[in-house]
Short mmCIF file of C-alpha atoms and ligand atoms in Angstrom, two decimals:
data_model
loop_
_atom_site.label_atom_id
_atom_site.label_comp_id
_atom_site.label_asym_id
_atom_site.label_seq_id
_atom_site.Cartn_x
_atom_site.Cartn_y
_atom_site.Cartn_z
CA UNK F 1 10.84 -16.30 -15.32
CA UNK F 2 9.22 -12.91 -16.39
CA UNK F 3 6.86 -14.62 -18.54
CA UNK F 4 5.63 -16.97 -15.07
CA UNK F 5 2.47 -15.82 -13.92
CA UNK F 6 2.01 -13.62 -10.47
CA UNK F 7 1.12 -16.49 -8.92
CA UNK F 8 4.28 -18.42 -9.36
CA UNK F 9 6.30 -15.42 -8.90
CA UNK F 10 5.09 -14.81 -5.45
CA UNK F 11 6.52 -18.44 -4.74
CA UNK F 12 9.35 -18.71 -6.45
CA UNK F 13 10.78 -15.07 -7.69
CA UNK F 14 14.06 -13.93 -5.91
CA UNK F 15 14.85 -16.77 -4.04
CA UNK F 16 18.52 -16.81 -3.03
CA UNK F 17 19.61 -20.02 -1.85
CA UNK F 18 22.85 -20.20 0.62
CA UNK F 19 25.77 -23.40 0.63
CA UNK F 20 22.66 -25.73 2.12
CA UNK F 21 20.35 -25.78 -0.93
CA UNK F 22 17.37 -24.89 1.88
CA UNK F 23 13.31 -24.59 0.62
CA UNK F 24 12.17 -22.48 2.74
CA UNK F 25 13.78 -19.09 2.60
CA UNK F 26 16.95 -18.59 5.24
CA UNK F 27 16.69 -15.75 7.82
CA UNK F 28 19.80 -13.63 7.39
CA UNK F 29 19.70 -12.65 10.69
CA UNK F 30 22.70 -9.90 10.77
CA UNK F 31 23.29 -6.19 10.83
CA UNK F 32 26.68 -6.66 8.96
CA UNK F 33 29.14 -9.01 6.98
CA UNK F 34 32.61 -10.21 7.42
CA UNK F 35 35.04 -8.99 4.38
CA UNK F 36 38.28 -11.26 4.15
CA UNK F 37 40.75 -8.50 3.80
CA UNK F 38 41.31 -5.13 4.51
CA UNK F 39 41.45 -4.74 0.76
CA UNK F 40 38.17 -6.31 0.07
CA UNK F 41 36.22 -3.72 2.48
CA UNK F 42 37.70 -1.32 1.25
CA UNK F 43 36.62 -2.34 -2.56
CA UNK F 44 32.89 -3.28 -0.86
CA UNK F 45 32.38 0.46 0.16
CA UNK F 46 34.23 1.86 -2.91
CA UNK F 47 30.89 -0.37 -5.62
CA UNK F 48 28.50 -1.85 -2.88
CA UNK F 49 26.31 -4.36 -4.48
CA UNK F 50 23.22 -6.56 -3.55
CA UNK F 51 25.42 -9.22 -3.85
CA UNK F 52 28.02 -8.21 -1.92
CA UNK F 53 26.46 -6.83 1.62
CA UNK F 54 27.91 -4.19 3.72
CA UNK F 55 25.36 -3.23 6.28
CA UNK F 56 21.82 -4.61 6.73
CA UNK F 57 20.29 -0.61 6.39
CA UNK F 58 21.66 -0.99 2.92
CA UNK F 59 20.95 -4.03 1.88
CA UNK F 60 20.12 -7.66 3.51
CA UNK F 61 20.32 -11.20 1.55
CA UNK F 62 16.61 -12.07 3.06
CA UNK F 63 15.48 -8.90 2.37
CA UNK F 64 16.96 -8.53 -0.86
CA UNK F 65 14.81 -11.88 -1.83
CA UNK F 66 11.61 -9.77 -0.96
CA UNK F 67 12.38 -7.00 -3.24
CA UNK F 68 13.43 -9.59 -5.85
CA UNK F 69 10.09 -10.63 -5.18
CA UNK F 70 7.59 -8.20 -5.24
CA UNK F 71 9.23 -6.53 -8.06
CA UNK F 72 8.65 -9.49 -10.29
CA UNK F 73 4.88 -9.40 -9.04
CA UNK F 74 4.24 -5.52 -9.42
CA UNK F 75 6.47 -6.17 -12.65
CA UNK F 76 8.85 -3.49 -11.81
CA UNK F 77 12.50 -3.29 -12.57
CA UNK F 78 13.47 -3.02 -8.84
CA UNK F 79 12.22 -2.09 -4.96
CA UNK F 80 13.88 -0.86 -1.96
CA UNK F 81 12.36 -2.90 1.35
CA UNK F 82 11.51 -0.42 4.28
CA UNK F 83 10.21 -0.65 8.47
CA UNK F 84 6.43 0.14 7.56
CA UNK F 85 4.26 1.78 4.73
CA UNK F 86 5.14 5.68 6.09
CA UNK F 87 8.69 5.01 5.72
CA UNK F 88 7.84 3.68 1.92
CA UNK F 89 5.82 6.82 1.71
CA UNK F 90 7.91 8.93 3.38
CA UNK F 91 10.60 7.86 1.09
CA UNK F 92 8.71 8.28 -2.33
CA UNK F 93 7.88 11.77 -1.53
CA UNK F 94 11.07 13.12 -0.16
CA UNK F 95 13.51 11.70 -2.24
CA UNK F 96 14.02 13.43 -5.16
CA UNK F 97 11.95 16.65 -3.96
CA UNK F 98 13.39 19.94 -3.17
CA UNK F 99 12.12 23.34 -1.71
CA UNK F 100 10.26 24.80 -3.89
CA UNK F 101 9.04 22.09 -5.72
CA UNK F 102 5.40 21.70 -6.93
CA UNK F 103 3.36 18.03 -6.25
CA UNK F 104 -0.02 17.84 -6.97
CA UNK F 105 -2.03 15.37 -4.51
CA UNK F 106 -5.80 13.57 -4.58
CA UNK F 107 -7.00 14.87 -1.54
CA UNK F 108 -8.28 11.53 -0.04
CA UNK F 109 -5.39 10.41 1.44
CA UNK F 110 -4.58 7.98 4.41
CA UNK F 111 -3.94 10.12 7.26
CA UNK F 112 -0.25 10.05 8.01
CA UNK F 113 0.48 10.93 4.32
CA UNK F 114 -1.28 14.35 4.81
CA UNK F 115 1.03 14.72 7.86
CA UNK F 116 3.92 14.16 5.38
CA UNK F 117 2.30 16.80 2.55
CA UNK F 118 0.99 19.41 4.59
CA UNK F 119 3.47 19.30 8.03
CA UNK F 120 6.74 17.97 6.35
CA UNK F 121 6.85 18.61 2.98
CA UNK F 122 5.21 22.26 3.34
CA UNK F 123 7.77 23.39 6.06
CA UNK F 124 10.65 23.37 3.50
CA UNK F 125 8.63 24.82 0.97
CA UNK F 126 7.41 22.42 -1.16
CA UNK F 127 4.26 23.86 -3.02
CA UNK F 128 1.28 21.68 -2.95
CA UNK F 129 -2.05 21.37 -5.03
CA UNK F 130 -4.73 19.40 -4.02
CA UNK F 131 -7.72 18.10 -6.22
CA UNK F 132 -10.38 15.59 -6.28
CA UNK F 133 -8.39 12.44 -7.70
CA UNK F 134 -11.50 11.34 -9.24
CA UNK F 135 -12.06 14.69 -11.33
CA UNK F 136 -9.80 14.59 -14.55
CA UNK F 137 -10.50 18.19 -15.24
CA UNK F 138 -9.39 19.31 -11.67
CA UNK F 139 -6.23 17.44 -12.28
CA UNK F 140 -5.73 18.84 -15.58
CA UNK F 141 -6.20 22.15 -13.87
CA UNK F 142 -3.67 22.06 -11.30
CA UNK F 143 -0.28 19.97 -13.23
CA UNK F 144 1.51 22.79 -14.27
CA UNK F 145 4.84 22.46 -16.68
CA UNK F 146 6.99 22.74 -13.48
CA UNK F 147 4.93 20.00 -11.72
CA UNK F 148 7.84 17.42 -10.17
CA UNK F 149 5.31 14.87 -8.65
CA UNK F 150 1.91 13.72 -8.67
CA UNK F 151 1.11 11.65 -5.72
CA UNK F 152 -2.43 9.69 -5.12
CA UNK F 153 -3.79 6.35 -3.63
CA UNK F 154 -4.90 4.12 -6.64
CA UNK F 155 -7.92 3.48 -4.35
CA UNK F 156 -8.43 5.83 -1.33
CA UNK F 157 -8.26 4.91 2.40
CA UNK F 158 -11.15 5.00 3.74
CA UNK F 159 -13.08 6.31 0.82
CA UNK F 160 -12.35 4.12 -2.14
CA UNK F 161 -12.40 6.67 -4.51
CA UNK F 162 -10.60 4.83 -7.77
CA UNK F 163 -8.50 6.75 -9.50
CA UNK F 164 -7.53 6.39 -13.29
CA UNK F 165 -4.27 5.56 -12.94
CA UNK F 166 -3.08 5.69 -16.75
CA UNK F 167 -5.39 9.10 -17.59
CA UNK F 168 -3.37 11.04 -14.53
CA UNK F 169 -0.16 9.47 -15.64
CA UNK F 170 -0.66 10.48 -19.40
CA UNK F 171 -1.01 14.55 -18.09
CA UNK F 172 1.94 14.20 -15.41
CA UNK F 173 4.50 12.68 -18.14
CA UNK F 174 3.01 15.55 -20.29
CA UNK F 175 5.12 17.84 -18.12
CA UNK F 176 7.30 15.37 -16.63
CA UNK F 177 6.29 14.80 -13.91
CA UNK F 178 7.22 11.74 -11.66
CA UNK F 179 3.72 9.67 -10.71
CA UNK F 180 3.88 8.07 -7.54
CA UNK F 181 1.07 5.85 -6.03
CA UNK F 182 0.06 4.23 -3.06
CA UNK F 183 -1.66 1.20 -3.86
CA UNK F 184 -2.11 -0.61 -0.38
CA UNK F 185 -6.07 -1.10 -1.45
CA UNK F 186 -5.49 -2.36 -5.11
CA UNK F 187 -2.92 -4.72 -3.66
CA UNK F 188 0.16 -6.59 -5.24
CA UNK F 189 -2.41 -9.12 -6.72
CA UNK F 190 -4.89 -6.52 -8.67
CA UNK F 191 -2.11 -4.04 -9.17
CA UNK F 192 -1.12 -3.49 -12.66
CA UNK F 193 -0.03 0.43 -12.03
CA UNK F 194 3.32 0.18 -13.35
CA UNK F 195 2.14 -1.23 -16.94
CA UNK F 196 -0.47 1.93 -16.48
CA UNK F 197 2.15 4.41 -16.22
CA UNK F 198 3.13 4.61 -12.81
CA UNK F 199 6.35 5.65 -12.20
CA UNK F 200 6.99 4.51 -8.53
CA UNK F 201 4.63 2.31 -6.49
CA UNK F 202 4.18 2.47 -2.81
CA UNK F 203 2.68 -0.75 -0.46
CA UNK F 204 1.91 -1.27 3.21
CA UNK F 205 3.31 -4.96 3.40
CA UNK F 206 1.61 -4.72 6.32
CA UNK F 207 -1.54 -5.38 5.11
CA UNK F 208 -2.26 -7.51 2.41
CA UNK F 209 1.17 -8.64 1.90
CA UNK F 210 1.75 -9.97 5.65
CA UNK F 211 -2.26 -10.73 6.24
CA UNK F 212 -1.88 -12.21 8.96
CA UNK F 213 -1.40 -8.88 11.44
CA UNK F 214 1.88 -9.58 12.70
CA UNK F 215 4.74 -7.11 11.55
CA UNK F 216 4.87 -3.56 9.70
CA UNK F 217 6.90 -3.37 6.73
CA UNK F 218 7.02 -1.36 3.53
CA UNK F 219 8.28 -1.41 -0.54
CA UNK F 220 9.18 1.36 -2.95
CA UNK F 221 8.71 0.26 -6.45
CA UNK F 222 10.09 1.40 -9.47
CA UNK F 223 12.55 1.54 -12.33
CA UNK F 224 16.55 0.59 -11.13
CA UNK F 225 17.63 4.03 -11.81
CA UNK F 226 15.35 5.48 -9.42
CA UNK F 227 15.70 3.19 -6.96
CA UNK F 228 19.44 2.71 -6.40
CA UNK F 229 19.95 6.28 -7.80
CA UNK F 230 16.99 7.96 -6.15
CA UNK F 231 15.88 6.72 -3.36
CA UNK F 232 17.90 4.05 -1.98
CA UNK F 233 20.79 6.96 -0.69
CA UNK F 234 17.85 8.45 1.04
CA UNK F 235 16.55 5.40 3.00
CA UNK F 236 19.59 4.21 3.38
CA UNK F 237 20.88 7.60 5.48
CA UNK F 238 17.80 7.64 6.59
CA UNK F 239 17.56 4.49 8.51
CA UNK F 240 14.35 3.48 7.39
CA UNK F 241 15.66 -0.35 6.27
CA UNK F 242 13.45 -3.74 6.71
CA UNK F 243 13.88 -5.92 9.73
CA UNK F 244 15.45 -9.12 7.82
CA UNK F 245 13.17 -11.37 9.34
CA UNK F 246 10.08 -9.04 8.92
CA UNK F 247 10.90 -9.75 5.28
CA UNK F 248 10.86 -13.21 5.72
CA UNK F 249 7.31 -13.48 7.57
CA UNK F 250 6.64 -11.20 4.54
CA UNK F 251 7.88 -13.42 1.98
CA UNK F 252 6.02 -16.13 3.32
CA UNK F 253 2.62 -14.11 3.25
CA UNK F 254 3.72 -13.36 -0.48
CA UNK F 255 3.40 -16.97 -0.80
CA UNK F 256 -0.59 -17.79 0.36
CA UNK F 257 -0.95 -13.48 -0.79
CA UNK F 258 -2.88 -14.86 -4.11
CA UNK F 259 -5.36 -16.84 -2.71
CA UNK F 260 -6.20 -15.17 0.57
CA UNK F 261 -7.06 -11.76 -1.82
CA UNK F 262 -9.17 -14.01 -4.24
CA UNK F 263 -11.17 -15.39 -1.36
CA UNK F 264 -11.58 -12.00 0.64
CA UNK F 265 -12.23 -10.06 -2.43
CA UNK F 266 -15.10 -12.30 -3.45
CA UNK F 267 -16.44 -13.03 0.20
CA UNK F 268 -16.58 -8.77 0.40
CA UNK F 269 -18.39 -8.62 -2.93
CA UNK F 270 -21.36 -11.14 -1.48
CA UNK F 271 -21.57 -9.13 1.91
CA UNK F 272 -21.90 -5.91 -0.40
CA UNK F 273 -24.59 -7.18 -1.92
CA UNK F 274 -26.14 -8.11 1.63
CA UNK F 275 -25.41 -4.64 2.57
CA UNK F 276 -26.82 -2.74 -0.03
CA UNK F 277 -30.23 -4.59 0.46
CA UNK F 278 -30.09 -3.79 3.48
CA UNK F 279 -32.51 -0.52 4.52
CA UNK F 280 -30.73 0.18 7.67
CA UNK F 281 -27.48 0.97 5.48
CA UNK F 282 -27.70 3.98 4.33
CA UNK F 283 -24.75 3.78 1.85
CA UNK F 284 -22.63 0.93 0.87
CA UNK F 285 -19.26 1.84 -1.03
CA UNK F 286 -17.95 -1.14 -2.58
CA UNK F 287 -15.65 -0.63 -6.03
CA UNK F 288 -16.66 -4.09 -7.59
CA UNK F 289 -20.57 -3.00 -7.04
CA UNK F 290 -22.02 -1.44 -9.98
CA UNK F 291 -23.54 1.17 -7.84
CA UNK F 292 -20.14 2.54 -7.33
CA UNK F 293 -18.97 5.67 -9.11
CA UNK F 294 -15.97 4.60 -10.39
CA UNK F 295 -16.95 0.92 -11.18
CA UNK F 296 -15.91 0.72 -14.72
CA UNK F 297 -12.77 2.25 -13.80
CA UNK F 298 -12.36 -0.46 -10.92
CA UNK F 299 -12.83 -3.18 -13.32
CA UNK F 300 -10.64 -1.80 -15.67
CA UNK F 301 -7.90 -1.50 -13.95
CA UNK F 302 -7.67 -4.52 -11.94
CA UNK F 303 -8.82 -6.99 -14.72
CA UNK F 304 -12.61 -7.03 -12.85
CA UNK F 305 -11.91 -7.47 -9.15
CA UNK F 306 -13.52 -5.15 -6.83
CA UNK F 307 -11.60 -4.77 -3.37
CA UNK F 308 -11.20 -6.24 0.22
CA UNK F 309 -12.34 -3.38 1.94
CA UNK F 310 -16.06 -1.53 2.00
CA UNK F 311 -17.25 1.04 3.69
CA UNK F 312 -20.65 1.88 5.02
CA UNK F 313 -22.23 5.07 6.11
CA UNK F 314 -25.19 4.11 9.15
CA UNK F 315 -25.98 7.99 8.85
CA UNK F 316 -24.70 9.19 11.93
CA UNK F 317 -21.63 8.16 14.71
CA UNK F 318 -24.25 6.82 17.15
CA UNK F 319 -25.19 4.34 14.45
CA UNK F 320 -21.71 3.61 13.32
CA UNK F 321 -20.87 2.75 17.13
CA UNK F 322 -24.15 0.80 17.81
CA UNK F 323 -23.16 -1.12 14.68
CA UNK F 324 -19.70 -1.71 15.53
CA UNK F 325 -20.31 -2.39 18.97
CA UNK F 326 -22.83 -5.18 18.08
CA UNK F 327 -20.34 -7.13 15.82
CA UNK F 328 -19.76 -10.49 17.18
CA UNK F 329 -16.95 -12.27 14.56
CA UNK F 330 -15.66 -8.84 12.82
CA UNK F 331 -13.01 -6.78 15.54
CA UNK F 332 -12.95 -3.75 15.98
CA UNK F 333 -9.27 -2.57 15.30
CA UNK F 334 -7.72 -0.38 12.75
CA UNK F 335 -5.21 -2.65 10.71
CA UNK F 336 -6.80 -4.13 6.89
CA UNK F 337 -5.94 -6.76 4.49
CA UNK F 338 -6.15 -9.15 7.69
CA UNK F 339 -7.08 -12.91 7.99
CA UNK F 340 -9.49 -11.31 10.85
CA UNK F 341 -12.27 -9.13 9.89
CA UNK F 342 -11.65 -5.64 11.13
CA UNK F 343 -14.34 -2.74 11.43
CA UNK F 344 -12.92 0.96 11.91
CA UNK F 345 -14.58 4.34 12.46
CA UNK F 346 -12.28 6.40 10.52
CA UNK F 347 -13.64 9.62 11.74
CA UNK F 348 -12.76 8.98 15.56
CA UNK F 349 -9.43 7.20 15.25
CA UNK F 350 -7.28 6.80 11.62
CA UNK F 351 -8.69 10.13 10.28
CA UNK F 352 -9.23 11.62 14.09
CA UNK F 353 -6.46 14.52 13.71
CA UNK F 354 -8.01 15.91 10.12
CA UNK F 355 -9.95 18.99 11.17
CA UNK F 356 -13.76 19.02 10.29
CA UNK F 357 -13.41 20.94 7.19
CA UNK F 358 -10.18 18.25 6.10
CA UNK F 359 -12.52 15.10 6.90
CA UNK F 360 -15.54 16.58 5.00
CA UNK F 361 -13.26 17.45 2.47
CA UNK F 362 -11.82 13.87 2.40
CA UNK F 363 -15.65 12.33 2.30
CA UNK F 364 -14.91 10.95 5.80
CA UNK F 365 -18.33 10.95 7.50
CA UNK F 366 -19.57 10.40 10.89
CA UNK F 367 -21.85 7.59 9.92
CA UNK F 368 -18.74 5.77 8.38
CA UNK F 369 -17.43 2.38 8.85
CA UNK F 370 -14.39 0.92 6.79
CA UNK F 371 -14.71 -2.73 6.68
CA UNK F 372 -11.83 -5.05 6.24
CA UNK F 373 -13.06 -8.70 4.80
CA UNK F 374 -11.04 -11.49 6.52
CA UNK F 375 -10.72 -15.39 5.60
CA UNK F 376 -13.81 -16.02 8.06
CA UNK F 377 -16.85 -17.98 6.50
CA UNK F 378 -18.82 -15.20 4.12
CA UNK F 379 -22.21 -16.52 5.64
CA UNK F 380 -20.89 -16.12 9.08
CA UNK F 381 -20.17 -12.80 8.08
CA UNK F 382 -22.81 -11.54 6.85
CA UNK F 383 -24.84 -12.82 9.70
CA UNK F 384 -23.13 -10.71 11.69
CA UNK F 385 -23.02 -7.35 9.86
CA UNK F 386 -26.68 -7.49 9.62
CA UNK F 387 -27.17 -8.28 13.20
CA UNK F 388 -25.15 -5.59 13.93
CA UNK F 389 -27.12 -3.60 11.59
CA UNK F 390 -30.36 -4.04 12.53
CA UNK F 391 -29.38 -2.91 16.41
CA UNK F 392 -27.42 0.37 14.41
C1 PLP R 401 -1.65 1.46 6.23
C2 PLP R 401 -1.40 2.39 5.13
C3 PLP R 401 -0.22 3.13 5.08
C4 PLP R 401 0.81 3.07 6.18
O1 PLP R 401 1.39 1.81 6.35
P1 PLP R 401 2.09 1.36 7.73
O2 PLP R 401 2.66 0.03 7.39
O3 PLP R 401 1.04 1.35 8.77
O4 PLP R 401 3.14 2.37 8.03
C5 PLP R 401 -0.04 3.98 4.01
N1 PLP R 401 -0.95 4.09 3.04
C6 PLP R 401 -2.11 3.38 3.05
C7 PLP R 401 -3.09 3.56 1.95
C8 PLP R 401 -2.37 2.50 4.10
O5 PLP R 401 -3.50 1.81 4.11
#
């Protein structure tokens, strides 16, 4: 089974069937379990296992299938399932933290894990180092020998800075350091962090993973000890857990994941290249284009696929709102990875509460537009981003 590729894994890995031999995944639909005895619940509490349920917040047989799951795709030893991607988040960073604890972050960072560095963290003393993920030197700079975390997105939201996952991890195990990444914009398909010397990986199911827009959910990824040592007492206090049948609309969108990613990731690639060639664009940031910084680094580290998501900068928020209001197929909405085709202005909604100095800081410009590639036709597409560009 470990040797299967990820494609087969996200079909078959972790599958749990009950007494009626069923295909299709069953929806444990149940907060808690029936023990036969006394005796037997009291053993259950005494060595809980994830074959033996107590309490859906702990553990759930559906759910338990999509950890199985996506841990044989991100080929780690185990994950803890969770309500969304800040829970997930939320989860990495506080478990295993204490006051006075140093992390060093990338400073491009999805919005609501800034809220969790600089209003949660901070408050109980945590010490915190930014630097430009993309700068080794900067990074090199700020790990010190009592450095407990490092903490960056592989590939930042909305920026896509890439960061070199296995140069960061080399100077964080240097001191010990735990390396923790969010990795919603490599996704589970291009992600090889772990093998790269991640420690713990973080997803969004609710982007690529679902696709299809219609529940949040979240994963922690990482070596057993850490996760049933670590974290899972955390999130399981915590309250954080999976819906069980949010994990099974999520294993099913682990099923089709594979393909929908191929196809989105190569439709984006063409309408980059439309983009770029296009004068009224000003700027076209697209990871699999060789115009982008870290290109090499892109290809490197997801075995040559660029990304589902671009950005553009039309050079100033008038231009960015003529061009999104002009889109015909592509939505305007704020959700990625989605069968639909979402534009978002970053700087007026996901990235709205960063002050001006944070957003400039973050490379989050007026003129920006984050574009999510959906399943629509890539002609159709580009038709309409360069109708909507021409009016920007
Ligand atoms: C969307 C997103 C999150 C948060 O996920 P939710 O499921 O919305 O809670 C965290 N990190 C990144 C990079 C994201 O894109």
């Amino acid at each position: 089974m470990s040797d299967w590729n990820k494609r087969t894994k996200a079909v078959h890995s972790g599958i749990r069937r009950s007494q009626y031999n069923e295909v299709s995944e069953a929806i444990f639909l149940t907060q808690g379990f029936v023990y036969d005895s006394a005796e037997q619940a009291e053993a259950r509490f005494l060595k809980a296992s994830r074959e033996e349920f107590i309490y859906a917040r702990y553990a759930n047989p559906t759910t338990a299938m999509f950890e199985d799951r996506i841990a044989a795709l991100e080929g780690a030893e185990d994950a803890f399932a969770t309500a969304s991607g800040m829970a997930a988040v939320n989860g990495a960073l506080m478990a295993g933290i204490s006051a006075g604890d140093h992390i060093v972050s990338a400073r491009a960072l999805f919005g609501s894990c800034i809220y969790i560095l600089d209003q949660v963290l901070a408050k109980f003393g945590v010490e915190i180092t930014y630097v430009d993920g993309t700068n080794l030197d900067e990074w090199r700079a700020a790990i010190r020998p009592d450095t407990k975390m490092v903490f960056f997105e592989g590939v930042s939201n909305p920026t896509l800075e890439v960061i070199d996952i296995a140069a960061v991890a080399e100077l964080a195990h240097a001191v010990g350091a735990r390396v923790v990444i969010d990795n919603v914009f490599a996704t589970p398909v291009f992600s090889n962090a772990i093998a790269q010397g991640a420690d713990v990986v973080v997803y969004s199911a609710t982007k690529h993973i679902d696709g299809q827009g219609r529940v949040l959910g979240g994963v922690v990824l990482g070596q057993r000890d850490y996760i049933r040592g670590v974290l899972e007492p955390y999130m399981k206090h915590t309250g954080g857990a999976m819906s069980p049948f949010h994990a099974w609309l999520l294993l099913k969108g682990l099923e089709t994941m594979d393909l929908r990613v191929r196809a989105q990731t190569a439709s984006a690639l063409e309408i980059a290249k439309a983009l770029e060639a296009d004068p009224k664009v000003q700027r076209v940031i697209y990871p699999g284009l060789p115009s982008h910084p870290q290109h090499e680094i892109m290809m490197k580290q997801t075995g040559g696929y660029g990304s589902t998501l671009l950005a553009l900068d039309l050079g100033s928020q008038e231009a960015a709102f003529r061009f999104l209001n002009a889109l015909e197929i592509c939505i305007i909405s704020n959700n990625l990875g989605d069968a639909k085709s979402i534009a978002t202005h970053p700087y007026t909604t996901t990235h709205q509460s960063l002050s001006p100095e944070k957003k400039a800081e973050a490379g989050i410009t007026p003129g920006m537009v984050r574009v999510s590639i959906g399943l629509e036709d890539t002609g159709d597409l580009i038709a309409d981003f360069l109708n909507a560009a021409s009016v920007a």
